[in-house]
Short mmCIF file of C-alpha atoms in Angstrom, two decimals:
data_model
loop_
_atom_site.label_atom_id
_atom_site.label_comp_id
_atom_site.label_asym_id
_atom_site.label_seq_id
_atom_site.Cartn_x
_atom_site.Cartn_y
_atom_site.Cartn_z
CA MET S 24 -17.10 3.46 2.49
CA ASN S 25 -16.52 4.70 -1.05
CA VAL S 26 -15.70 8.21 0.19
CA LEU S 27 -13.10 6.79 2.57
CA GLY S 28 -11.76 4.37 -0.04
CA ASN S 29 -11.28 7.11 -2.63
CA PHE S 30 -9.52 9.33 -0.10
CA CYS S 31 -7.18 6.68 1.29
CA GLY S 32 -6.45 5.04 -2.07
CA GLN S 33 -4.43 7.87 -3.57
CA ARG S 34 -3.39 7.60 -7.23
CA ASP S 35 -1.29 10.26 -8.93
CA LEU S 36 -1.27 8.58 -12.36
CA ARG S 37 -4.13 7.32 -14.50
CA ARG S 38 -2.10 4.24 -15.45
CA LEU S 39 1.29 2.76 -14.58
CA THR S 40 2.91 3.62 -17.91
CA THR S 41 5.94 5.58 -19.02
CA LYS S 42 3.62 7.59 -21.28
CA ASP S 43 1.59 8.78 -18.29
CA LEU S 44 4.80 9.62 -16.43
CA SER S 45 6.04 11.62 -19.39
CA ASP S 46 2.73 13.32 -20.17
CA HIS S 47 1.91 14.39 -16.62
CA TYR S 48 5.28 14.77 -14.88
CA ASP S 49 7.86 15.07 -17.67
CA LEU S 50 9.69 11.96 -16.42
CA ASP S 51 10.92 9.13 -18.60
CA LYS S 52 11.29 6.89 -15.52
CA VAL S 53 11.19 7.15 -11.75
CA ASP S 54 14.35 6.28 -9.87
CA VAL S 55 12.64 3.75 -7.59
CA LEU S 56 9.38 1.80 -7.73
CA VAL S 57 8.34 0.29 -4.40
CA LEU S 58 5.71 -2.33 -3.64
CA PHE S 59 4.74 -2.54 0.02
CA GLY S 60 3.84 -6.00 1.24
CA GLY S 61 0.71 -4.89 3.08
CA SER S 62 -1.03 -4.84 -0.30
CA ILE S 63 -3.40 -7.46 -1.63
CA ILE S 64 -2.17 -9.78 -4.41
CA GLU S 65 -3.34 -7.30 -7.05
CA GLY S 66 -0.48 -5.06 -5.92
CA GLY S 67 1.96 -7.71 -7.11
CA ASP S 68 0.25 -7.83 -10.50
CA LEU S 69 0.53 -4.04 -10.83
CA PHE S 70 4.19 -4.17 -9.83
CA ALA S 71 4.82 -6.76 -12.54
CA GLN S 72 2.98 -4.61 -15.08
CA ALA S 73 5.15 -1.62 -14.14
CA MET S 74 8.35 -3.69 -14.37
CA ARG S 75 7.41 -4.84 -17.86
CA GLU S 76 6.66 -1.24 -18.75
CA ASN S 77 10.20 -0.39 -17.57
CA ILE S 78 8.83 2.45 -15.50
CA ALA S 79 11.73 2.66 -13.00
CA ARG S 80 15.49 2.33 -12.70
CA HIS S 81 15.28 0.22 -9.52
CA TYR S 82 12.57 -2.11 -8.17
CA VAL S 83 12.10 -2.76 -4.45
CA ILE S 84 9.62 -4.79 -2.40
CA VAL S 85 9.26 -3.83 1.26
CA GLY S 86 7.57 -5.88 3.97
CA GLY S 87 8.39 -8.07 6.92
CA TYR S 88 5.47 -9.41 8.95
CA GLY S 89 2.69 -7.13 10.20
CA HIS S 90 -1.01 -6.89 10.89
CA THR S 91 -2.14 -7.82 7.34
CA SER S 92 0.44 -10.57 6.76
CA GLU S 93 -1.58 -13.55 7.94
CA ARG S 94 -4.48 -12.72 5.63
CA LEU S 95 -2.11 -12.03 2.73
CA PHE S 96 -0.43 -15.41 3.17
CA GLN S 97 -3.87 -17.09 3.30
CA GLU S 98 -5.02 -15.40 0.09
CA MET S 99 -1.73 -16.18 -1.65
CA ALA S 100 -2.09 -19.85 -0.66
CA LYS S 101 -5.46 -19.94 -2.43
CA GLU S 102 -4.07 -18.23 -5.52
CA THR S 103 -0.75 -20.10 -5.73
CA PRO S 104 -0.85 -23.24 -3.53
CA GLU S 105 2.69 -24.17 -4.57
CA LEU S 106 4.06 -21.17 -2.67
CA SER S 107 2.43 -22.31 0.59
CA GLN S 108 4.71 -25.35 0.56
CA GLN S 109 7.83 -23.16 0.80
CA LYS S 110 9.33 -21.58 3.89
CA ILE S 111 8.58 -17.88 3.44
CA HIS S 112 8.86 -15.54 6.42
CA SER S 113 8.10 -12.07 5.05
CA GLU S 114 5.68 -10.27 2.75
CA ALA S 115 8.55 -9.12 0.52
CA GLU S 116 9.79 -12.69 0.00
CA LEU S 117 6.24 -13.86 -0.67
CA PHE S 118 5.65 -11.26 -3.38
CA ALA S 119 9.09 -11.86 -4.90
CA LYS S 120 8.35 -15.59 -5.25
CA TYR S 121 4.91 -14.77 -6.66
CA LEU S 122 6.47 -12.48 -9.29
CA LYS S 123 9.00 -15.14 -10.25
CA LEU S 124 6.39 -17.90 -10.43
CA LYS S 125 3.74 -15.98 -12.33
CA TYR S 126 5.72 -13.46 -14.40
CA ASP S 127 9.34 -14.68 -14.31
CA LEU S 128 10.36 -11.29 -12.91
CA THR S 129 12.81 -10.53 -10.09
CA PRO S 130 12.96 -7.25 -8.14
CA ASP S 131 16.32 -5.64 -7.44
CA TYR S 132 16.02 -5.47 -3.65
CA LEU S 133 13.91 -6.85 -0.80
CA GLU S 134 13.43 -5.32 2.64
CA THR S 135 12.19 -8.03 5.03
CA ARG S 136 12.40 -6.59 8.57
CA SER S 137 9.62 -4.02 8.75
CA THR S 138 6.40 -4.60 10.68
CA ASN S 139 4.45 -1.34 10.24
CA CYS S 140 4.09 1.74 8.01
CA GLY S 141 6.73 3.66 9.95
CA ASN S 142 9.58 1.21 9.60
CA ASN S 143 8.40 0.25 6.11
CA ILE S 144 9.63 3.73 5.21
CA THR S 145 12.65 4.09 7.49
CA TYR S 146 14.04 0.68 6.51
CA LEU S 147 13.38 1.46 2.84
CA LEU S 148 15.37 4.68 3.13
CA GLU S 149 18.17 2.80 4.90
CA LEU S 150 18.24 0.23 2.09
CA LEU S 151 18.45 2.91 -0.60
CA LYS S 152 21.26 4.64 1.26
CA GLU S 153 23.13 1.37 1.89
CA HIS S 154 23.11 0.51 -1.81
CA GLU S 155 23.90 4.10 -2.81
CA ILE S 156 20.82 4.34 -5.00
CA LYS S 157 20.31 7.86 -6.26
CA THR S 158 16.69 8.62 -5.42
CA GLU S 159 15.23 11.88 -6.64
CA SER S 160 11.85 10.34 -7.55
CA ILE S 161 9.91 7.43 -6.10
CA LEU S 162 6.64 5.72 -7.01
CA MET S 163 4.86 3.70 -4.33
CA ILE S 164 2.27 0.91 -4.58
CA GLN S 165 0.49 0.06 -1.34
CA ASP S 166 -2.84 -1.38 -0.31
CA ALA S 167 -5.46 1.24 -1.14
CA THR S 168 -6.55 1.58 2.48
CA MET S 169 -3.01 2.52 3.57
CA GLN S 170 -1.68 4.43 0.54
CA ARG S 171 -2.24 7.95 1.87
CA ARG S 172 -0.71 7.12 5.24
CA MET S 173 2.34 5.61 3.54
CA ALA S 174 2.76 8.84 1.57
CA ALA S 175 2.47 10.91 4.76
CA THR S 176 5.08 8.69 6.43
CA LEU S 177 7.52 9.10 3.55
CA LYS S 178 6.90 12.85 3.57
CA LYS S 179 7.96 12.96 7.23
CA TYR S 180 11.21 11.04 6.82
CA ALA S 181 12.38 11.66 3.25
CA PRO S 182 14.43 14.63 2.00
CA ASP S 183 12.34 17.65 1.00
CA ASN S 184 13.49 17.43 -2.62
CA LEU S 185 12.26 13.84 -3.13
CA PHE S 186 9.54 13.73 -5.80
CA MET S 187 6.89 11.25 -4.68
CA LEU S 188 4.09 9.58 -6.63
CA ASN S 189 1.37 7.23 -5.40
CA TYR S 190 -0.50 4.45 -7.12
CA ALA S 191 -2.86 2.55 -4.83
CA ALA S 192 -2.96 -1.18 -5.54
CA TYR S 193 -6.68 -1.13 -6.40
CA HIS S 194 -9.80 1.01 -6.66
CA VAL S 195 -13.08 -0.61 -5.69
CA SER S 196 -16.64 0.56 -5.24
CA VAL S 197 -18.88 -0.90 -2.57
CA ILE S 198 -22.44 -1.57 -3.72
CA VAL S 199 -25.55 -3.17 -2.26
CA GLU S 200 -26.56 -6.46 -3.83
CA ASN S 201 -29.30 -8.72 -2.45
CA GLU S 202 -29.42 -6.48 0.62
CA ARG S 203 -25.74 -7.08 1.36
CA LEU S 204 -22.64 -4.94 0.94
CA THR S 205 -20.28 -6.23 -1.74
CA PHE S 206 -17.76 -5.00 -4.33
CA ASP S 207 -18.71 -4.02 -7.87
CA GLN S 208 -15.57 -5.78 -9.15
CA GLU S 209 -13.27 -7.72 -6.87
CA PRO S 210 -9.48 -7.40 -7.37
CA ARG S 211 -7.24 -10.45 -7.05
CA GLY S 212 -6.85 -11.45 -3.39
CA MET S 213 -9.22 -8.74 -2.13
CA TRP S 214 -10.01 -8.56 1.57
CA ASP S 215 -13.52 -9.56 2.58
CA ILE S 216 -15.90 -6.64 2.97
CA GLU S 217 -15.78 -6.66 6.77
CA HIS S 218 -11.97 -6.52 6.86
CA TYR S 219 -11.93 -3.80 4.20
CA LEU S 220 -14.27 -1.71 6.35
CA THR S 221 -12.09 -2.32 9.41
CA LEU S 222 -8.96 -1.18 7.56
CA LEU S 223 -10.65 1.98 6.28
CA MET S 224 -12.10 2.85 9.66
CA GLY S 225 -8.70 2.43 11.27
CA GLU S 226 -7.06 4.87 8.87
CA ILE S 227 -9.11 8.01 9.46
CA PRO S 228 -8.27 8.57 13.16
CA ARG S 229 -4.63 7.78 12.36
CA LEU S 230 -4.51 10.28 9.50
CA HIS S 231 -6.47 13.01 11.32
CA ASP S 232 -3.97 15.40 12.90
CA THR S 233 -5.31 15.39 16.45
CA PRO S 234 -3.72 14.49 19.81
CA GLU S 235 -4.98 10.93 19.26
CA GLY S 236 -3.75 10.69 15.66
CA TYR S 237 -0.41 9.88 14.06
CA GLY S 238 0.34 13.41 12.82
CA PRO S 239 2.47 16.24 14.28
CA LYS S 240 -0.17 17.08 16.91
CA GLY S 241 -0.32 13.47 18.06
CA LYS S 242 2.16 10.60 17.95
CA GLN S 243 4.30 12.28 15.27
CA PHE S 244 4.58 9.17 13.10
CA ILE S 245 3.52 10.94 9.88
CA ALA S 246 3.45 14.38 8.27
CA HIS S 247 0.30 16.49 8.50
CA VAL S 248 -2.63 15.33 6.35
CA ASP S 249 -5.50 17.67 5.44
CA MET S 250 -8.78 15.91 6.16
CA PRO S 251 -11.68 17.04 3.92
CA ALA S 252 -14.99 17.57 5.70
CA PRO S 253 -16.85 14.94 3.58
CA VAL S 254 -14.28 12.31 4.62
CA LEU S 255 -14.75 13.04 8.31
CA ALA S 256 -18.53 13.08 7.85
CA ALA S 257 -18.43 9.69 6.13
CA TYR S 258 -16.23 8.30 8.90
CA HIS S 259 -18.59 9.48 11.65
CA ALA S 260 -21.62 8.12 9.77
CA LEU S 261 -19.96 4.70 9.50
CA GLN S 262 -18.85 4.86 13.11
CA ALA S 263 -22.46 5.31 14.16
CA ASP S 264 -23.59 2.28 12.14
CA PHE S 265 -20.55 0.06 12.80
CA PRO S 266 -19.22 1.12 16.22
CA ASP S 267 -16.93 -1.92 16.58
CA SER S 268 -15.34 -1.78 13.12
CA GLU S 269 -12.28 0.38 13.82
CA ARG S 270 -8.95 -1.47 13.67
CA LYS S 271 -6.87 -0.94 16.79
CA ALA S 272 -3.10 -0.89 16.63
CA ASN S 273 -1.50 -4.23 17.45
CA PRO S 274 1.38 -3.67 19.92
CA ALA S 275 3.11 -6.78 18.55
CA PHE S 276 3.93 -4.81 15.39
CA SER S 277 4.65 -1.39 16.93
#
C-alpha cells in the first residue's frame, strides 16, 4: 500500500512555499493554484496555507459531485457541523465555505459542474479561458490517491508549454498496529483504511497504459504514464490478498 501511495501521491515540491518555488523552479509564483474537490479535508488546509503564502496569482477550486463526494461531505460534517446545515451542492462550494469559516479566505473562482477527473480538467481549462487568465504555470492539489492521474489528464488536454507542478494533499504510511492495518499519522478527514485501499487499487489499472486502462492504448482519457515494475508488483500482491478491493468506475459520474 505504501508503494502505491507514494507513486500515486506525486509531490514536486518539498513544501508549499514561495521559497521552494524559487529555489527549485526559479518561479516567484505560479499563475494558478488549483484544489480539486476529490481531496480529503487536509487538501483545504494546504490550499489555505498556500494562499497565505501568496504562492499563486489566481486561486481556483474545482469539483462538482462525484464518487468521493458523499464521504467528503460526511467527514466535513464531523469537522464543521455548522456547514452541514447549509445547502451545498458541490465539492468546490463545500471547500470554499470551509476556507471562509476556518481561515477567512476566499478563492477567486469555483468550478462546480465536474463529476470525474476528465471533466475536472476540461472544465478547469474552460474556466481559465473564459476569464482570460494567462496560464503558463499551474500547481495542483488533489487527493493523494488521484494526484498522478490528475496530472496525466492535464497533460493530455493542456497546451504543451504549460508548466505543471503537483502537490498531493497528504502523504501517509500504512503500518501494522495490534495486528490491524492503520496509518502512522492520520491527516484531517482521512478516508478509512479500507476506502484508502480501494482508491489506490482502482488507480493502478486506470494509470497502466493497456487496452483496459485510461491511457492512449485504452480509453484515451489520460496521457501515457510509465508504470515502474515495483508498483505493478505491489498492485498484484495486494490484488492476491484483497481480490475485491478494486474500485470500479461508477457510470453515474462518467
